[in-house]
Amino acid sequence: LEYPVTFCVFSWKGSDIKRGSEEQVFFHDPERNLQLVRDLGPAIDDQHRRLAMEEKLGENVRLLYVALTRAKHRCYFVWGGIKGASTYASSWLFHRPAVADPAVVASLEAHFKSLSDEQMLADLQSLSEKSGGAIHLSDLPEAAGEPYQPPATTGSLK
């Protein structure tokens, strides 16, 4: 599927799995010839949780790739220092640590949280320069005028 113009304004989803928020995790166990494993808990092993988070990040990166490549002529993508963005696929694509330790998601989260606004912008500018003009950065426009307020009603509607 291709479209002349696409808008990716809410294309972020974290790869973190909060303790207690998941009753089960799925992952491919490298010690079992990449066999699919389902840990039902209630006490999910930290290693299992880490492997599931890494797979979730990988899947989110693949989904983001699909979203970004649907545009035939132009794709608008919104990105910035969004709260909780440290484990988003966009963080991995745009602000990946130079060297990630074996705990990929934890490494990404720590690196992203250490970035200043200036460092984030520098990462994006570098990507834009390497794109040969295919990627253009711009700030979001300021809100214009007052927010819409519906007219006050007089009487009741029946």
PDB file of C-alpha atoms in Angstrom:
ATOM      1  CA  LEU A   1       0.000   0.000   0.000  1.00  0.00           C
ATOM      2  CA  GLU A   2       1.279   3.420  -0.962  1.00  0.00           C
ATOM      3  CA  TYR A   3      -0.219   6.842  -0.474  1.00  0.00           C
ATOM      4  CA  PRO A   4       0.844  10.187  -1.958  1.00  0.00           C
ATOM      5  CA  VAL A   5       1.261  11.745   1.498  1.00  0.00           C
ATOM      6  CA  THR A   6       1.338  10.083   4.904  1.00  0.00           C
ATOM      7  CA  PHE A   7       1.218  11.526   8.401  1.00  0.00           C
ATOM      8  CA  CYS A   8       2.930   9.625  11.199  1.00  0.00           C
ATOM      9  CA  VAL A   9       2.049  11.802  14.156  1.00  0.00           C
ATOM     10  CA  PHE A  10       1.455   9.162  16.817  1.00  0.00           C
ATOM     11  CA  SER A  11       3.740   6.383  15.654  1.00  0.00           C
ATOM     12  CA  TRP A  12       5.387   5.562  18.910  1.00  0.00           C
ATOM     13  CA  LYS A  13       4.955   2.658  21.202  1.00  0.00           C
ATOM     14  CA  GLY A  14       7.296   1.735  24.004  1.00  0.00           C
ATOM     15  CA  SER A  15       9.131  -1.541  24.157  1.00  0.00           C
ATOM     16  CA  ASP A  16       9.206  -1.657  27.909  1.00  0.00           C
ATOM     17  CA  ILE A  17       7.240  -4.242  29.838  1.00  0.00           C
ATOM     18  CA  LYS A  18       6.458  -2.902  33.268  1.00  0.00           C
ATOM     19  CA  ARG A  19       6.614  -5.242  36.207  1.00  0.00           C
ATOM     20  CA  GLY A  20       3.124  -6.329  37.125  1.00  0.00           C
ATOM     21  CA  SER A  21       1.557  -4.988  33.914  1.00  0.00           C
ATOM     22  CA  GLU A  22       2.092  -8.227  32.006  1.00  0.00           C
ATOM     23  CA  GLU A  23       0.871 -11.570  33.282  1.00  0.00           C
ATOM     24  CA  GLN A  24       2.882 -13.325  30.596  1.00  0.00           C
ATOM     25  CA  VAL A  25       5.703 -12.630  28.155  1.00  0.00           C
ATOM     26  CA  PHE A  26       6.628 -14.264  24.857  1.00  0.00           C
ATOM     27  CA  PHE A  27      10.158 -14.519  23.452  1.00  0.00           C
ATOM     28  CA  HIS A  28      12.402 -16.781  21.376  1.00  0.00           C
ATOM     29  CA  ASP A  29      14.878 -18.438  23.720  1.00  0.00           C
ATOM     30  CA  PRO A  30      18.453 -18.434  22.340  1.00  0.00           C
ATOM     31  CA  GLU A  31      19.324 -21.307  24.703  1.00  0.00           C
ATOM     32  CA  ARG A  32      16.550 -23.478  23.207  1.00  0.00           C
ATOM     33  CA  ASN A  33      17.386 -23.041  19.505  1.00  0.00           C
ATOM     34  CA  LEU A  34      15.154 -19.913  19.335  1.00  0.00           C
ATOM     35  CA  GLN A  35      12.094 -21.874  20.412  1.00  0.00           C
ATOM     36  CA  LEU A  36       9.101 -19.668  21.234  1.00  0.00           C
ATOM     37  CA  VAL A  37       8.644 -19.526  25.008  1.00  0.00           C
ATOM     38  CA  ARG A  38       5.733 -18.214  27.023  1.00  0.00           C
ATOM     39  CA  ASP A  39       6.485 -17.327  30.651  1.00  0.00           C
ATOM     40  CA  LEU A  40       3.167 -17.216  32.491  1.00  0.00           C
ATOM     41  CA  GLY A  41       4.554 -15.898  35.752  1.00  0.00           C
ATOM     42  CA  PRO A  42       3.408 -14.910  38.311  1.00  0.00           C
ATOM     43  CA  ALA A  43       7.102 -14.163  38.944  1.00  0.00           C
ATOM     44  CA  ILE A  44       8.437 -13.605  35.421  1.00  0.00           C
ATOM     45  CA  ASP A  45      12.182 -14.188  35.198  1.00  0.00           C
ATOM     46  CA  ASP A  46      14.178 -10.968  34.559  1.00  0.00           C
ATOM     47  CA  GLN A  47      16.066 -12.605  31.671  1.00  0.00           C
ATOM     48  CA  HIS A  48      12.767 -13.629  30.064  1.00  0.00           C
ATOM     49  CA  ARG A  49      11.410 -10.100  30.521  1.00  0.00           C
ATOM     50  CA  ARG A  50      14.577  -8.648  28.910  1.00  0.00           C
ATOM     51  CA  LEU A  51      14.349 -10.981  25.904  1.00  0.00           C
ATOM     52  CA  ALA A  52      10.646 -10.166  25.456  1.00  0.00           C
ATOM     53  CA  MET A  53      11.406  -6.415  25.581  1.00  0.00           C
ATOM     54  CA  GLU A  54      14.133  -6.784  22.937  1.00  0.00           C
ATOM     55  CA  GLU A  55      11.762  -8.670  20.648  1.00  0.00           C
ATOM     56  CA  LYS A  56       9.083  -6.048  21.214  1.00  0.00           C
ATOM     57  CA  LEU A  57      11.566  -3.287  20.280  1.00  0.00           C
ATOM     58  CA  GLY A  58      12.519  -5.204  17.126  1.00  0.00           C
ATOM     59  CA  GLU A  59       8.883  -5.601  16.122  1.00  0.00           C
ATOM     60  CA  ASN A  60       8.179  -1.917  16.792  1.00  0.00           C
ATOM     61  CA  VAL A  61      11.166  -0.934  14.610  1.00  0.00           C
ATOM     62  CA  ARG A  62       9.779  -3.108  11.788  1.00  0.00           C
ATOM     63  CA  LEU A  63       6.322  -1.540  12.153  1.00  0.00           C
ATOM     64  CA  LEU A  64       7.818   1.961  12.125  1.00  0.00           C
ATOM     65  CA  TYR A  65       9.735   1.094   8.942  1.00  0.00           C
ATOM     66  CA  VAL A  66       6.467   0.065   7.282  1.00  0.00           C
ATOM     67  CA  ALA A  67       4.770   3.289   8.402  1.00  0.00           C
ATOM     68  CA  LEU A  68       7.620   5.467   7.119  1.00  0.00           C
ATOM     69  CA  THR A  69       7.825   3.748   3.740  1.00  0.00           C
ATOM     70  CA  ARG A  70       4.155   4.006   2.718  1.00  0.00           C
ATOM     71  CA  ALA A  71       4.487   7.562   1.334  1.00  0.00           C
ATOM     72  CA  LYS A  72       5.017   7.983  -2.387  1.00  0.00           C
ATOM     73  CA  HIS A  73       5.871  11.687  -2.284  1.00  0.00           C
ATOM     74  CA  ARG A  74       5.993  12.940   1.294  1.00  0.00           C
ATOM     75  CA  CYS A  75       5.835  11.612   4.844  1.00  0.00           C
ATOM     76  CA  TYR A  76       5.315  13.837   7.871  1.00  0.00           C
ATOM     77  CA  PHE A  77       6.744  12.357  11.034  1.00  0.00           C
ATOM     78  CA  VAL A  78       6.454  13.968  14.464  1.00  0.00           C
ATOM     79  CA  TRP A  79       9.312  13.377  16.890  1.00  0.00           C
ATOM     80  CA  GLY A  80      10.926  14.966  19.912  1.00  0.00           C
ATOM     81  CA  GLY A  81      11.632  14.552  23.595  1.00  0.00           C
ATOM     82  CA  ILE A  82       8.331  12.849  24.290  1.00  0.00           C
ATOM     83  CA  LYS A  83       7.720  11.635  27.833  1.00  0.00           C
ATOM     84  CA  GLY A  84       8.449   7.929  28.074  1.00  0.00           C
ATOM     85  CA  ALA A  85      10.046   7.839  24.595  1.00  0.00           C
ATOM     86  CA  SER A  86      13.228   6.123  25.759  1.00  0.00           C
ATOM     87  CA  THR A  87      12.142   2.685  24.517  1.00  0.00           C
ATOM     88  CA  TYR A  88      10.345   3.749  21.327  1.00  0.00           C
ATOM     89  CA  ALA A  89      11.425   2.419  17.939  1.00  0.00           C
ATOM     90  CA  SER A  90      12.110   6.043  16.939  1.00  0.00           C
ATOM     91  CA  SER A  91      14.614   6.323  19.790  1.00  0.00           C
ATOM     92  CA  TRP A  92      16.448   3.296  18.432  1.00  0.00           C
ATOM     93  CA  LEU A  93      16.463   4.627  14.863  1.00  0.00           C
ATOM     94  CA  PHE A  94      17.379   8.240  15.625  1.00  0.00           C
ATOM     95  CA  HIS A  95      19.326   8.166  18.919  1.00  0.00           C
ATOM     96  CA  ARG A  96      20.822   4.692  19.235  1.00  0.00           C
ATOM     97  CA  PRO A  97      23.804   4.476  21.609  1.00  0.00           C
ATOM     98  CA  ALA A  98      27.162   4.090  19.839  1.00  0.00           C
ATOM     99  CA  VAL A  99      27.746   0.857  21.738  1.00  0.00           C
ATOM    100  CA  ALA A 100      24.782  -1.001  23.216  1.00  0.00           C
ATOM    101  CA  ASP A 101      25.465  -3.433  26.013  1.00  0.00           C
ATOM    102  CA  PRO A 102      23.794  -6.872  25.975  1.00  0.00           C
ATOM    103  CA  ALA A 103      20.720  -5.426  27.677  1.00  0.00           C
ATOM    104  CA  VAL A 104      19.721  -3.516  24.527  1.00  0.00           C
ATOM    105  CA  VAL A 105      16.514  -1.918  25.785  1.00  0.00           C
ATOM    106  CA  ALA A 106      18.058  -0.851  29.111  1.00  0.00           C
ATOM    107  CA  SER A 107      21.058   0.586  27.244  1.00  0.00           C
ATOM    108  CA  LEU A 108      18.773   2.514  24.875  1.00  0.00           C
ATOM    109  CA  GLU A 109      16.674   3.801  27.762  1.00  0.00           C
ATOM    110  CA  ALA A 110      19.711   5.046  29.709  1.00  0.00           C
ATOM    111  CA  HIS A 111      21.251   6.671  26.623  1.00  0.00           C
ATOM    112  CA  PHE A 112      18.026   8.404  25.568  1.00  0.00           C
ATOM    113  CA  LYS A 113      17.426   9.787  29.055  1.00  0.00           C
ATOM    114  CA  SER A 114      20.958  11.237  29.053  1.00  0.00           C
ATOM    115  CA  LEU A 115      20.382  13.242  25.859  1.00  0.00           C
ATOM    116  CA  SER A 116      19.800  16.972  26.004  1.00  0.00           C
ATOM    117  CA  ASP A 117      17.481  18.704  23.534  1.00  0.00           C
ATOM    118  CA  GLU A 118      20.572  19.953  21.693  1.00  0.00           C
ATOM    119  CA  GLN A 119      21.999  16.427  21.390  1.00  0.00           C
ATOM    120  CA  MET A 120      18.681  15.087  20.101  1.00  0.00           C
ATOM    121  CA  LEU A 121      18.513  17.863  17.526  1.00  0.00           C
ATOM    122  CA  ALA A 122      22.141  17.195  16.494  1.00  0.00           C
ATOM    123  CA  ASP A 123      21.306  13.499  15.929  1.00  0.00           C
ATOM    124  CA  LEU A 124      18.365  14.472  13.727  1.00  0.00           C
ATOM    125  CA  GLN A 125      20.377  17.091  11.829  1.00  0.00           C
ATOM    126  CA  SER A 126      23.085  14.519  11.143  1.00  0.00           C
ATOM    127  CA  LEU A 127      20.470  12.136   9.780  1.00  0.00           C
ATOM    128  CA  SER A 128      19.003  14.917   7.637  1.00  0.00           C
ATOM    129  CA  GLU A 129      22.424  15.798   6.202  1.00  0.00           C
ATOM    130  CA  LYS A 130      23.172  12.149   5.388  1.00  0.00           C
ATOM    131  CA  SER A 131      19.815  11.813   3.598  1.00  0.00           C
ATOM    132  CA  GLY A 132      20.892  14.008   0.689  1.00  0.00           C
ATOM    133  CA  GLY A 133      17.879  16.264   1.077  1.00  0.00           C
ATOM    134  CA  ALA A 134      15.299  13.501   1.480  1.00  0.00           C
ATOM    135  CA  ILE A 135      14.762  14.398   5.158  1.00  0.00           C
ATOM    136  CA  HIS A 136      13.847  17.933   6.166  1.00  0.00           C
ATOM    137  CA  LEU A 137      13.548  19.033   9.802  1.00  0.00           C
ATOM    138  CA  SER A 138      11.169  21.715  10.987  1.00  0.00           C
ATOM    139  CA  ASP A 139       9.612  22.814  14.249  1.00  0.00           C
ATOM    140  CA  LEU A 140       5.927  22.253  14.823  1.00  0.00           C
ATOM    141  CA  PRO A 141       3.963  25.392  14.005  1.00  0.00           C
ATOM    142  CA  GLU A 142       2.764  27.557  16.861  1.00  0.00           C
ATOM    143  CA  ALA A 143      -0.940  27.462  17.624  1.00  0.00           C
ATOM    144  CA  ALA A 144      -2.763  30.189  15.737  1.00  0.00           C
ATOM    145  CA  GLY A 145      -5.623  32.054  17.368  1.00  0.00           C
ATOM    146  CA  GLU A 146      -7.893  30.954  20.134  1.00  0.00           C
ATOM    147  CA  PRO A 147      -9.189  27.387  20.507  1.00  0.00           C
ATOM    148  CA  TYR A 148     -12.685  26.844  19.170  1.00  0.00           C
ATOM    149  CA  GLN A 149     -15.459  27.398  21.702  1.00  0.00           C
ATOM    150  CA  PRO A 150     -18.964  26.300  20.738  1.00  0.00           C
ATOM    151  CA  PRO A 151     -21.604  28.994  21.105  1.00  0.00           C
ATOM    152  CA  ALA A 152     -23.483  29.031  24.391  1.00  0.00           C
ATOM    153  CA  THR A 153     -26.944  27.552  24.078  1.00  0.00           C
ATOM    154  CA  THR A 154     -30.008  29.331  25.321  1.00  0.00           C
ATOM    155  CA  GLY A 155     -32.770  27.146  26.597  1.00  0.00           C
ATOM    156  CA  SER A 156     -32.829  23.392  26.541  1.00  0.00           C
ATOM    157  CA  LEU A 157     -33.002  21.071  23.601  1.00  0.00           C
ATOM    158  CA  LYS A 158     -35.693  18.433  23.705  1.00  0.00           C
TER     159      LYS A 158
END
